[in-house]
CSV table of C-alpha atoms in Angstrom, one decimal:
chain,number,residue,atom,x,y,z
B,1,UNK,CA,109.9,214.2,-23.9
B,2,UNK,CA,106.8,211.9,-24.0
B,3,UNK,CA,109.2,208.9,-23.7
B,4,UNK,CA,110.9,210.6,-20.9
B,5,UNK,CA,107.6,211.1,-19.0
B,6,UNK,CA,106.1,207.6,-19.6
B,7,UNK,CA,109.6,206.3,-18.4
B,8,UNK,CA,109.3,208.2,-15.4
B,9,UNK,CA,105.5,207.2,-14.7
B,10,UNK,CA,106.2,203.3,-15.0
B,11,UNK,CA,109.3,203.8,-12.8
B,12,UNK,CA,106.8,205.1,-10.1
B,13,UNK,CA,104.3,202.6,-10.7
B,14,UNK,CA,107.2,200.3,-9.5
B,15,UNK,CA,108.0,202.2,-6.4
B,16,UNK,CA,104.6,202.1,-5.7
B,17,UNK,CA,104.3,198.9,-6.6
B,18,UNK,CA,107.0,197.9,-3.9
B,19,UNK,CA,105.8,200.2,-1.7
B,20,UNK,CA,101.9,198.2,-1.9
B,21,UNK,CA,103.9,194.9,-1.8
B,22,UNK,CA,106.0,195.3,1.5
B,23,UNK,CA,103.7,197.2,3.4
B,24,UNK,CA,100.4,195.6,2.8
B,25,UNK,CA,101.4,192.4,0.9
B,26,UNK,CA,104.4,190.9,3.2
B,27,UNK,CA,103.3,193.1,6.3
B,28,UNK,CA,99.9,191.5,6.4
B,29,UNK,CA,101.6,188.3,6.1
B,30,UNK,CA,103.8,189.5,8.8
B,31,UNK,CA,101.2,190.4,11.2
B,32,UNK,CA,99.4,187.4,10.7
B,33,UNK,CA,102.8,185.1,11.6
B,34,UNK,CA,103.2,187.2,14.8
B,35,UNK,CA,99.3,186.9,15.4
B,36,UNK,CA,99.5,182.9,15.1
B,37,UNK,CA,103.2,183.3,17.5
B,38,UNK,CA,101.4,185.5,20.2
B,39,UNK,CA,98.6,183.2,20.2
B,40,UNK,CA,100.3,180.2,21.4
B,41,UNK,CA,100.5,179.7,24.7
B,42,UNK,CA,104.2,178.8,24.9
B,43,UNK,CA,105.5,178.9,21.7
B,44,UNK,CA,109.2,176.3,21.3
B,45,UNK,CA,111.3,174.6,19.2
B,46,UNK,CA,109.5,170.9,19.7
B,47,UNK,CA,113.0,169.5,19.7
B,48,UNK,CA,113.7,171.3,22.6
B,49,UNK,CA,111.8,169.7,24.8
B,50,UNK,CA,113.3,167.1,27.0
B,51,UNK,CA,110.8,166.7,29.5
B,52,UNK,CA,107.0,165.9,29.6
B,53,UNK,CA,104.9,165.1,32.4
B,54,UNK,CA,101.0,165.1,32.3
B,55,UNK,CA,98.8,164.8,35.7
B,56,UNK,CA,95.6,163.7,35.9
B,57,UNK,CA,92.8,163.3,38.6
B,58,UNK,CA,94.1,159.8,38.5
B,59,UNK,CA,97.5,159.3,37.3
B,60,UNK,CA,100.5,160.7,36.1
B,61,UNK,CA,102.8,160.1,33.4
B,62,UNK,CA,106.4,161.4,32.8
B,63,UNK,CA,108.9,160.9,30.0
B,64,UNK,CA,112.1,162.2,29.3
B,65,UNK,CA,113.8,162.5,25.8
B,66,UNK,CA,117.5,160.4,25.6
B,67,UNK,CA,119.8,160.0,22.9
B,68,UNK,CA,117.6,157.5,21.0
B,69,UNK,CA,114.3,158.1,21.5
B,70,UNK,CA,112.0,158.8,25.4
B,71,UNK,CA,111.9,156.8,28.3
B,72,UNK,CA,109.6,156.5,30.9
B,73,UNK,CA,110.1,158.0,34.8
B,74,UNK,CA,106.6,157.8,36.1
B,75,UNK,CA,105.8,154.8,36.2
B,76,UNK,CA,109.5,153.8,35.7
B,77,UNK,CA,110.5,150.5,34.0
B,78,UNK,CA,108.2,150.5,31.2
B,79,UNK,CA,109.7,150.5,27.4
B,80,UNK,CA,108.5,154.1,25.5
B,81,UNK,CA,107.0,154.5,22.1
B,82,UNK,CA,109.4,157.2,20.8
B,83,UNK,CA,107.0,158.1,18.0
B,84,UNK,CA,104.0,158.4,20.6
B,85,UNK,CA,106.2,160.3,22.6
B,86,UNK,CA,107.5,162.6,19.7
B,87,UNK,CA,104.3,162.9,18.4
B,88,UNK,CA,103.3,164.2,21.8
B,89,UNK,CA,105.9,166.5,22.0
B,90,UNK,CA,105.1,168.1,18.7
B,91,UNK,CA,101.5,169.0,19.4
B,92,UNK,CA,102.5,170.7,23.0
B,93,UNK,CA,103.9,173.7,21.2
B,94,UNK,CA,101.0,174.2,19.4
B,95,UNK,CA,98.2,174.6,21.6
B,96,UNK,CA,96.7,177.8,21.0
B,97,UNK,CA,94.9,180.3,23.6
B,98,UNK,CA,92.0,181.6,21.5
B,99,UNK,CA,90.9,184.0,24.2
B,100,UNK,CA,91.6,185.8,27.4
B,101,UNK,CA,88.8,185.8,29.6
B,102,UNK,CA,90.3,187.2,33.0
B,103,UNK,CA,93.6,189.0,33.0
B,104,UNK,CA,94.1,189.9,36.5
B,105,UNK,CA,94.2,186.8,39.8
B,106,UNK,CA,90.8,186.0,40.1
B,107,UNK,CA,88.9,183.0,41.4
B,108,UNK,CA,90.4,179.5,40.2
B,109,UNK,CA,87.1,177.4,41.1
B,110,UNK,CA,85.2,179.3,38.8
B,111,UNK,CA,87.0,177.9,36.0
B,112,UNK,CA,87.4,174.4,37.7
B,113,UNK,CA,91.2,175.3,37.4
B,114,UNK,CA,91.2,175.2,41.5
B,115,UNK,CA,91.9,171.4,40.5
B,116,UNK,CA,92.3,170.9,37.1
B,117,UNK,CA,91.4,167.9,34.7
B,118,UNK,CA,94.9,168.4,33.6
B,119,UNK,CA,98.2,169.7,34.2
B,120,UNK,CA,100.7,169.1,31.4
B,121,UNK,CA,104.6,170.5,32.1
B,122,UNK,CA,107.4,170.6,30.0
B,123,UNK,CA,111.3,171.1,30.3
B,124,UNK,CA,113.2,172.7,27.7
B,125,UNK,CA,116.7,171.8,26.8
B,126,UNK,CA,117.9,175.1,28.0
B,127,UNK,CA,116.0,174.5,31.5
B,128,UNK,CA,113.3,176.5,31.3
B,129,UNK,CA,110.3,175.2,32.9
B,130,UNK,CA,106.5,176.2,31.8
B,131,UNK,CA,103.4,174.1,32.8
B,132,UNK,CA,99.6,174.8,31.7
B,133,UNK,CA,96.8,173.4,33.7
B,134,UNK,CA,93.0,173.2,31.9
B,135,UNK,CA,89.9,173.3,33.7
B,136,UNK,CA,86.7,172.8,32.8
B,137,UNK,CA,84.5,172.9,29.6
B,138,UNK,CA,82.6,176.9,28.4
B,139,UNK,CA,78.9,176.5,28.3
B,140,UNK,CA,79.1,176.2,24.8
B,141,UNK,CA,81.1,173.3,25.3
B,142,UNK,CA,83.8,174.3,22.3
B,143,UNK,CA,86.7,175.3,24.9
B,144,UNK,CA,88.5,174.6,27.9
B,145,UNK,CA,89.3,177.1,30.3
B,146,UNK,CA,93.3,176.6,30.8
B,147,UNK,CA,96.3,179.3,32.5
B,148,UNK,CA,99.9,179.0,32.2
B,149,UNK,CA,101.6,178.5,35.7
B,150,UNK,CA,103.5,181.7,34.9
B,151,UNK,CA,101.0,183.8,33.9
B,152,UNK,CA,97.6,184.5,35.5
B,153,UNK,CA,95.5,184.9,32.7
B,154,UNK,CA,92.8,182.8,31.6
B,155,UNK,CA,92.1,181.8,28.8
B,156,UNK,CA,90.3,179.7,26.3
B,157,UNK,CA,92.1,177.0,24.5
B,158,UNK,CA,89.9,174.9,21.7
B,159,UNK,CA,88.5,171.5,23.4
B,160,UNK,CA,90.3,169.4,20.4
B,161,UNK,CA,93.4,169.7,22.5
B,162,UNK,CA,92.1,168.1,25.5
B,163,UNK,CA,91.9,165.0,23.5
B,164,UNK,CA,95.7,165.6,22.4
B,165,UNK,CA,97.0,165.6,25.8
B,166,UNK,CA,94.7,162.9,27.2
B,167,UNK,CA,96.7,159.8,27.5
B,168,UNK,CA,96.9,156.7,29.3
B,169,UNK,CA,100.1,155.3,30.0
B,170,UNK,CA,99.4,152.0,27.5
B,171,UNK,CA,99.4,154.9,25.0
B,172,UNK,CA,102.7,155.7,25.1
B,173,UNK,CA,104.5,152.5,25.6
B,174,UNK,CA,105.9,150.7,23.0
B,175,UNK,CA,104.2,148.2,21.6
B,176,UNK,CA,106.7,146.7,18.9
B,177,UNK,CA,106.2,142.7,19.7
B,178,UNK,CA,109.5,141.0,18.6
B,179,UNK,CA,112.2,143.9,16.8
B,180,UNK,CA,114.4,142.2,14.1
B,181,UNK,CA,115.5,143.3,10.5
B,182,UNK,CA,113.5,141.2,7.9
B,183,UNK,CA,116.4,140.8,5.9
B,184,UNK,CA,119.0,139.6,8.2
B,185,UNK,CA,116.7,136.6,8.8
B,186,UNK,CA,118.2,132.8,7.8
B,187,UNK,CA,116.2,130.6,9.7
B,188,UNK,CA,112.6,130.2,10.7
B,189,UNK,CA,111.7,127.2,13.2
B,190,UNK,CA,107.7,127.1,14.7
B,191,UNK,CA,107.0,124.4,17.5
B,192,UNK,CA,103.6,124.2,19.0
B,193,UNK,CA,100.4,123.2,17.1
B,194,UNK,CA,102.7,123.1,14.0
B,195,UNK,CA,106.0,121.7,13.7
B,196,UNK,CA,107.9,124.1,10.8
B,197,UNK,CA,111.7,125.1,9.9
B,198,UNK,CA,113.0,126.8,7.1
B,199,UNK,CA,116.2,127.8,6.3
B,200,UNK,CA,117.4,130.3,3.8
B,201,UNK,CA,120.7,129.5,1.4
B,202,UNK,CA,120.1,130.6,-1.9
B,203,UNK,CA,116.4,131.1,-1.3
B,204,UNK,CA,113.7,129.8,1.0
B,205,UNK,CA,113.5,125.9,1.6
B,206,UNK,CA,111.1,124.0,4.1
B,207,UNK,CA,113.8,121.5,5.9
B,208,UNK,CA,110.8,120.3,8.4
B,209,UNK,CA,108.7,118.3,8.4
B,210,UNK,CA,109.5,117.7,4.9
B,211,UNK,CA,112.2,118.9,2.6
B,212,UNK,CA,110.9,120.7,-0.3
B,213,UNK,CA,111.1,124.6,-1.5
B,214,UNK,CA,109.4,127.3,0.3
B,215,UNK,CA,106.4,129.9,-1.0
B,216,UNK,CA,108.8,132.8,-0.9
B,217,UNK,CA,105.4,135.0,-0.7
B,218,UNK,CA,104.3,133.1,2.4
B,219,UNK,CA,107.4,133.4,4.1
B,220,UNK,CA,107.6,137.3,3.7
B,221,UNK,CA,103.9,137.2,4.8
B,222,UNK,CA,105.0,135.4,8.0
B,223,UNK,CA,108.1,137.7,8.6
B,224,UNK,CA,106.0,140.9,8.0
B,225,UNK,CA,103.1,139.3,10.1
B,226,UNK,CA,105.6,138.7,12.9
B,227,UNK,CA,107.7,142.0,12.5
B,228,UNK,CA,104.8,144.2,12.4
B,229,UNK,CA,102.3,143.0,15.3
B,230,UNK,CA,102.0,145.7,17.5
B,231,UNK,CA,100.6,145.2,20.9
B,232,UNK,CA,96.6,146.3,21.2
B,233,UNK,CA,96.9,146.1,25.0
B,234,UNK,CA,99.5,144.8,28.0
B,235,UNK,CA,98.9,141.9,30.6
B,236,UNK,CA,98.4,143.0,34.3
B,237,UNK,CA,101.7,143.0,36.5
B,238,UNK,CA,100.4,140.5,38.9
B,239,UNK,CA,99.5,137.5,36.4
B,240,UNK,CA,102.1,135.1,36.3
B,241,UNK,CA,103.3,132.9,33.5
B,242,UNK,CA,100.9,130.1,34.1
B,243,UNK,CA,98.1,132.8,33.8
B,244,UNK,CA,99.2,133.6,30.7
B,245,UNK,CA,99.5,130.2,29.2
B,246,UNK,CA,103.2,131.0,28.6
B,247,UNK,CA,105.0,128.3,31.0
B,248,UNK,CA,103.8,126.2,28.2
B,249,UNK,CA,103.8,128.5,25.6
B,250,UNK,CA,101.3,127.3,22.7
B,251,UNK,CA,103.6,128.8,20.3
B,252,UNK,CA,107.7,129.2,20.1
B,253,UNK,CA,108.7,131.1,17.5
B,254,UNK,CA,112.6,131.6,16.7
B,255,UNK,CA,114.1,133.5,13.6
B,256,UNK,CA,117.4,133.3,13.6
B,257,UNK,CA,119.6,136.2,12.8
B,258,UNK,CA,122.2,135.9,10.7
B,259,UNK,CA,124.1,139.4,11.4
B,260,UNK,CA,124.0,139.0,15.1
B,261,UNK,CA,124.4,135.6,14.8
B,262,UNK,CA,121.5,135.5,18.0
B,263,UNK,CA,117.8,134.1,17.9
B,264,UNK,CA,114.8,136.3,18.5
B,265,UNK,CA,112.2,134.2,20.2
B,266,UNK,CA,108.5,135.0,20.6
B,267,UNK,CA,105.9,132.9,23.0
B,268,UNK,CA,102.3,132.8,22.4
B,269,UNK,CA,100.6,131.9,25.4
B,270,UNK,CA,96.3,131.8,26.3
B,271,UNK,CA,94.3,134.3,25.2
B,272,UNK,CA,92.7,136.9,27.4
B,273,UNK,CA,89.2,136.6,29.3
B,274,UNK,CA,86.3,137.2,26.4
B,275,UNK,CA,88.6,138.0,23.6
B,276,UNK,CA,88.6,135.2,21.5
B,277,UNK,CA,90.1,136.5,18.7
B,278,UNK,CA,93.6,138.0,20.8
B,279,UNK,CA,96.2,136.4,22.7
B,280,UNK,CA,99.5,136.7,25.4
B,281,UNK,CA,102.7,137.0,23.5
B,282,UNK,CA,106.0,137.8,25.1
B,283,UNK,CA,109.3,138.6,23.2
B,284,UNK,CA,111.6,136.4,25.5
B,285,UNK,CA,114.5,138.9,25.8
B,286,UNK,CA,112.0,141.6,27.6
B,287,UNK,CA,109.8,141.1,30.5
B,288,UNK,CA,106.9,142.9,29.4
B,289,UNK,CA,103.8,140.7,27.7
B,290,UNK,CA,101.4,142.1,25.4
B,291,UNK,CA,98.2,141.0,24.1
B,292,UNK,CA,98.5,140.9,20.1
B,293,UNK,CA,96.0,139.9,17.7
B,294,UNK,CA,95.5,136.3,16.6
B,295,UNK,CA,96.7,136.3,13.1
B,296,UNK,CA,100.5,135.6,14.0
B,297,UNK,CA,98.5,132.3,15.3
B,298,UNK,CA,96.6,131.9,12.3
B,299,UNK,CA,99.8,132.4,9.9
B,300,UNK,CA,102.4,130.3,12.2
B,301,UNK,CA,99.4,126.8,12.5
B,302,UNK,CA,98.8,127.4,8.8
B,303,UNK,CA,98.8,123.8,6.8
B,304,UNK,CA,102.7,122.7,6.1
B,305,UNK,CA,100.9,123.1,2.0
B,306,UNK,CA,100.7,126.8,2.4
B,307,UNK,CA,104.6,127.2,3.1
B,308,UNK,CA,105.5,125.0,0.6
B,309,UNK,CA,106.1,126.1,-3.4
B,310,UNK,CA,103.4,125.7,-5.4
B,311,UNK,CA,104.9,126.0,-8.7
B,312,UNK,CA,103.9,123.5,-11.1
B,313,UNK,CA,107.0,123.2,-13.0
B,314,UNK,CA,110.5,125.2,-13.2
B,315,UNK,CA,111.7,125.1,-17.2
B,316,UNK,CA,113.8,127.6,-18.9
B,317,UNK,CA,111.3,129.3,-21.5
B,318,UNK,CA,113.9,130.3,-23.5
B,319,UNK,CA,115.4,127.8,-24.7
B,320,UNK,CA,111.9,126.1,-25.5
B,321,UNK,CA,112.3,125.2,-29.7
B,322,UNK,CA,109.5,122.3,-29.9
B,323,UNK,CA,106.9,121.1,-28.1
B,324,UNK,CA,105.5,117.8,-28.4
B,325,UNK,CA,101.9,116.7,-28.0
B,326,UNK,CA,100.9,113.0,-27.4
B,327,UNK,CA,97.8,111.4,-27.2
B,328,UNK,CA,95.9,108.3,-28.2
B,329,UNK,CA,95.2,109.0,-32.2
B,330,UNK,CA,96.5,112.2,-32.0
B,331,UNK,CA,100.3,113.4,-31.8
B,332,UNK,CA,102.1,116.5,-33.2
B,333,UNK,CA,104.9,119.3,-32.9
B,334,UNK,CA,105.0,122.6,-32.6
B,335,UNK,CA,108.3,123.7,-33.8
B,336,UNK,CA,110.2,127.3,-33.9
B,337,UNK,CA,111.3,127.8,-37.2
B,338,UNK,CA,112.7,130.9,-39.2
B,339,UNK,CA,109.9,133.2,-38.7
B,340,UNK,CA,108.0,132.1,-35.1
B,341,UNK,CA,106.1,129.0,-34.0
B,342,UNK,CA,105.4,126.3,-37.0
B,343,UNK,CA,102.9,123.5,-37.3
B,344,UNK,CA,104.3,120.4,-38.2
B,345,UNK,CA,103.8,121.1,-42.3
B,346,UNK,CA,105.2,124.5,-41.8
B,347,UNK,CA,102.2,126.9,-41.5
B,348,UNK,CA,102.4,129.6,-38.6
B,349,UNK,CA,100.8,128.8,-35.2
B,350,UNK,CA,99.2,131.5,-33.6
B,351,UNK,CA,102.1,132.6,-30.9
B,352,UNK,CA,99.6,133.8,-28.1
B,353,UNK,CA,98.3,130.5,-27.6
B,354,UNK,CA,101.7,129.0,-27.1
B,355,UNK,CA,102.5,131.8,-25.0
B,356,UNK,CA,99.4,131.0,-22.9
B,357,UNK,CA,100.6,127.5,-22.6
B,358,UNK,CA,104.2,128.4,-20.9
B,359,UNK,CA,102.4,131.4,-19.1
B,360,UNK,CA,100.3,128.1,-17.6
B,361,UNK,CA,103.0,126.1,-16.2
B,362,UNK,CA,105.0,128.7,-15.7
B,363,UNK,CA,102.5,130.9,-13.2
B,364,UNK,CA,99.3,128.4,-12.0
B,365,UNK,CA,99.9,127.2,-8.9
B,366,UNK,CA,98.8,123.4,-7.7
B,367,UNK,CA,96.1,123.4,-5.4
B,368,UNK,CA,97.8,120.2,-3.5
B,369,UNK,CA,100.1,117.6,-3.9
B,370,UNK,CA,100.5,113.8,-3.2
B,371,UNK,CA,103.7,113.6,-1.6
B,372,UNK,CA,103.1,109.7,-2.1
B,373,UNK,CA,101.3,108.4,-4.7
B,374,UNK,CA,99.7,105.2,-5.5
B,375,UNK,CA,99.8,103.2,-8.5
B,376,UNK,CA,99.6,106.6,-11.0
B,377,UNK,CA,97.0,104.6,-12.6
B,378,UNK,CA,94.1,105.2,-10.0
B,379,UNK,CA,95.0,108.9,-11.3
B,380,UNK,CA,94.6,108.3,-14.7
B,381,UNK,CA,98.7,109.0,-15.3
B,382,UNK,CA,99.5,105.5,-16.4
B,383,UNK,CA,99.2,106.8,-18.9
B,384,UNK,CA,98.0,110.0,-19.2
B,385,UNK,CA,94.8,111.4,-21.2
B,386,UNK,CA,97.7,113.9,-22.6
B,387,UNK,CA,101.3,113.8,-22.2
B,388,UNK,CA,103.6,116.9,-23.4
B,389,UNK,CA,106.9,117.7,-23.7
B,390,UNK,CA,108.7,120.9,-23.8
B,391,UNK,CA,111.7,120.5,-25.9
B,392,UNK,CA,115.4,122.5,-27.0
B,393,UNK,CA,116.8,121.2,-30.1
B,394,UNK,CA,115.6,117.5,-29.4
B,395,UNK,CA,116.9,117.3,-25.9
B,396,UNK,CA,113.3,117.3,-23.0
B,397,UNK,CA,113.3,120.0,-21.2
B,398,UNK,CA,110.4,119.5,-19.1
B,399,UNK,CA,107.8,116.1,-19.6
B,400,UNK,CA,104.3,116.2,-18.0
B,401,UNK,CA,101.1,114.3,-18.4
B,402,UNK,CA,97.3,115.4,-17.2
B,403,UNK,CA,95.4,113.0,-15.5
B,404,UNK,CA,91.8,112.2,-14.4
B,405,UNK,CA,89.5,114.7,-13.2
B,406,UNK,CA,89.7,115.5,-9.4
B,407,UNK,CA,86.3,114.3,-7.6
B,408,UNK,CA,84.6,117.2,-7.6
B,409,UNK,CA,85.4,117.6,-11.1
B,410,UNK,CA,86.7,121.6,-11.2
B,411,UNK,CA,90.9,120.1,-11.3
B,412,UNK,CA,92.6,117.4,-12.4
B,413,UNK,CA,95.8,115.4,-11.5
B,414,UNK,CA,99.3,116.5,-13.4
B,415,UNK,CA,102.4,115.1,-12.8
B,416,UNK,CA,106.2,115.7,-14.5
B,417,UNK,CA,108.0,112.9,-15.3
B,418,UNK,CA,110.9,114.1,-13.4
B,419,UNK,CA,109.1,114.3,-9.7
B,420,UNK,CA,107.7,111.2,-7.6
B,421,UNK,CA,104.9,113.9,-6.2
B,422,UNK,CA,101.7,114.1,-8.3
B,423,UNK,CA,99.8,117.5,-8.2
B,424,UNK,CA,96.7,118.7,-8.4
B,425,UNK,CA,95.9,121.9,-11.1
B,426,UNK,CA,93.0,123.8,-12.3
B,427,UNK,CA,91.1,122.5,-15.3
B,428,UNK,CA,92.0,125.9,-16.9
B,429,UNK,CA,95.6,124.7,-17.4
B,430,UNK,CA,94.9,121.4,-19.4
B,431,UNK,CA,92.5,123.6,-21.4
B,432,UNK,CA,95.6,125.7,-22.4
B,433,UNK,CA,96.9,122.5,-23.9
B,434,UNK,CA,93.9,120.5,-25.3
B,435,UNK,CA,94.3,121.7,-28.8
B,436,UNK,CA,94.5,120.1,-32.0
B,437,UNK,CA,97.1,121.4,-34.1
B,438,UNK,CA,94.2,123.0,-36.5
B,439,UNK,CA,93.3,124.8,-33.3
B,440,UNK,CA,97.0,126.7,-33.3
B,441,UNK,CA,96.4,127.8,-36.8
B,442,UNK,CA,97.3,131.3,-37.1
B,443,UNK,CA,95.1,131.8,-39.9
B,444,UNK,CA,95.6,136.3,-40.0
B,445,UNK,CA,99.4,135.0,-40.5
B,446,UNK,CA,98.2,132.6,-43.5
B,447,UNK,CA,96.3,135.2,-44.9
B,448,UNK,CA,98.6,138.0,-44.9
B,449,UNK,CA,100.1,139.0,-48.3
């Protein structure tokens, strides 16, 4: 009977429980969703919305929502920002009316809603029609006095929106420069201050004004530069192109696009009365010109060095079995044998080192290259100070020599044996490789039991 009775006691404890939990639990959480509802001032589905127009004292701007994104109706012609414009949308369901202040009609000009700062009206898909208008600031300065043109209550909406539904036009145009896919780019040809074309097969090559592979980095820097510039500001209606400096453009830029088969073209023109750093650029399929900032210049008059590859040498590590070090009174071998890296009477050689030394070749980059070289003895590569030779099974892989010092003494010259260009490289990597073959002792290998 006890068991019975404390059965029956925990089974009310759960009702109750339940009871606790609906009623005060989920209703409160109830009443506070239909608090935050009624305190909207007109609570829709943003997606709904189809139609936005905001007046000011001033101006007036109107957009309306189409299958891919808005487009402008007042003032008609100009391209829309559809995330501006969605954005936009979003917030306009979600302006809040804090407090009613007069319920009944009452005096407008009290509230400076007689002629209000601004009216902001929106069309629903279904269309319904609402429009609220805001008036001036409480003397505390923390609201705005605003009334929805179907009700006539006032109320007090929170002065953060203001600043939400305060736009100017330039705010919600688009301001994409020149619209391409990255990836469907093949071609890349500058003419102005520079002279550059690359073309994509297999990967990036420079095919003017010289022939030689393309920094891949530096061309995805360019294409990203280009592809993400968004306008800071428009030119007025009235310049014409010889105000703009784009009759005769400083800059043409054309990527070709290899999916459309079509080439996207930008001009760079002048630059705008006191901004130095900014200029007029016009994608030549649209009319509109904006006013961008100067690093697409900066990037596209770059030196012809800084598109080119600045790899030191291409080898196939992997099949690296020997490499060969010679130098006046001093030549040896470094040799893979059955358990790692050897010295030439068969003592291990510390593998970090030699790892250091591909890593160094493989990864350094030149500073700058001699596309034409003089005799290679004015750079101490006839012959070199050290010549080495990266080697599979006895066949050269790779053959390079280090030269003199550089003037100011921090690089040195390097050239391979394989290219007429002779480069320039830190002094770090000919430190990698001026080693004795004592030096490559792995002396914890030659101690270990």
């Amino acid at each position: 009977m006890k068991f019975k009775g404390t059965v029956a006691l925990f089974g009310l404890l759960l009702v109750l429980g339940g009871w606790v939990y609906w009623t005060d639990i989920r209703g409160r959480e109830g009443r506070e969703r239909a608090a935050e509802e009624a305190a909207l001032a007109f609570p829709a589905d943003y997606e709904s919305i189809r139609r936005i127009r905001l007046v000011y004292p001033d101006r007036s701007i109107e957009g309306v929502r189409i299958d891919d994104g808005w487009e402008f109706v007042d003032p008609p012609g100009l391209e829309a920002d559809p995330s501006a414009w969605d954005l936009l949308a979003s917030n306009v369901p979600r302006i809040v009316r804090e407090e009613t202040i007069v319920s009944e009609p009452t005096d407008l000009e009290t509230f400076g809603l007689d002629s209000p700062g601004i009216e902001l009206a929106v069309e629903l898909d279904d269309g319904r029609e609402e429009e609220i208008i805001f008036g001036r600031e409480n003397p505390g300065g923390t609201h705005y006095y605003a009334k929805l043109a179907s009700s006539d209550e006032i109320f007090l909406a929170p002065s953060s929106w203001i600043s939400t539904v305060t736009k100017e036009v330039n705010d919600l145009r688009d301001k994409s420069v020149l619209r391409f896919e990255q990836d469907s780019i093949d071609r890349i040809e500058i003419s102005g201050v520079a002279n550059v074309a690359l073309s994509l097969e297999e990967d990036w090559s420079i095919v003017t004004p010289i022939e030689w592979p393309a920094d891949l980095a530096e061309v995805n820097t360019f294409l990203g530069t280009v592809g993400f510039a968004r306008a800071t500001g428009f030119a007025g209606e009235d310049l014409t192109d010889a105000d703009l400096g784009l009759d005769m453009p400083r800059l043409r830029i054309v990527l070709h696009d290899k999916v459309s088969d079509g080439d996207r073209v930008l001009l760079i023109g002048g630059q705008p009365d006191n901004e130095p750093d900014r200029y007029f650029a016009k994608d030549a399929s649209r009319d509109t010109v904006f006013i961008v900032e100067g690093n697409i210049v900066e990037t596209s008059e770059q030196p012809i060095f800084e598109w080119r590859d600045k790899t030191i040498a291409d080898f196939d590590r992997p099949r690296v079995t020997a490499v060969r070090f010679e130098r006046e009174g001093d030549n040896f071998v470094l040799a893979m044998g059955g358990e790692g890296w050897e010295l030439p009477d068969q003592r291990p050689a510390r593998l970090e080192t030699i790892s250091l030394m591909f890593n160094a070749v493989e990864f350094e980059r030149a500073t700058a290259i001699v596309d034409a070289p003089g005799p290679l003895g004015g750079y101490g590569l006839d012959p070199p100070r050290l010549r080495v030779v990266f080697e599979a099974d006895g066949e050269e892989l790779l053959a390079f020599g280090f030269g003199n010092d550089t003037a100011d003494g921090d690089e040195l010259y390097w050239k391979s044996e394989t290219e007429t260009q002779v480069k320039v490289v830190s002094k770090d990597v000919f430190d990698r490789f001026d080693v004795t073959a004592e030096d490559l002792l792995d002396t914890d290998a030659l101690a270990a039991p």
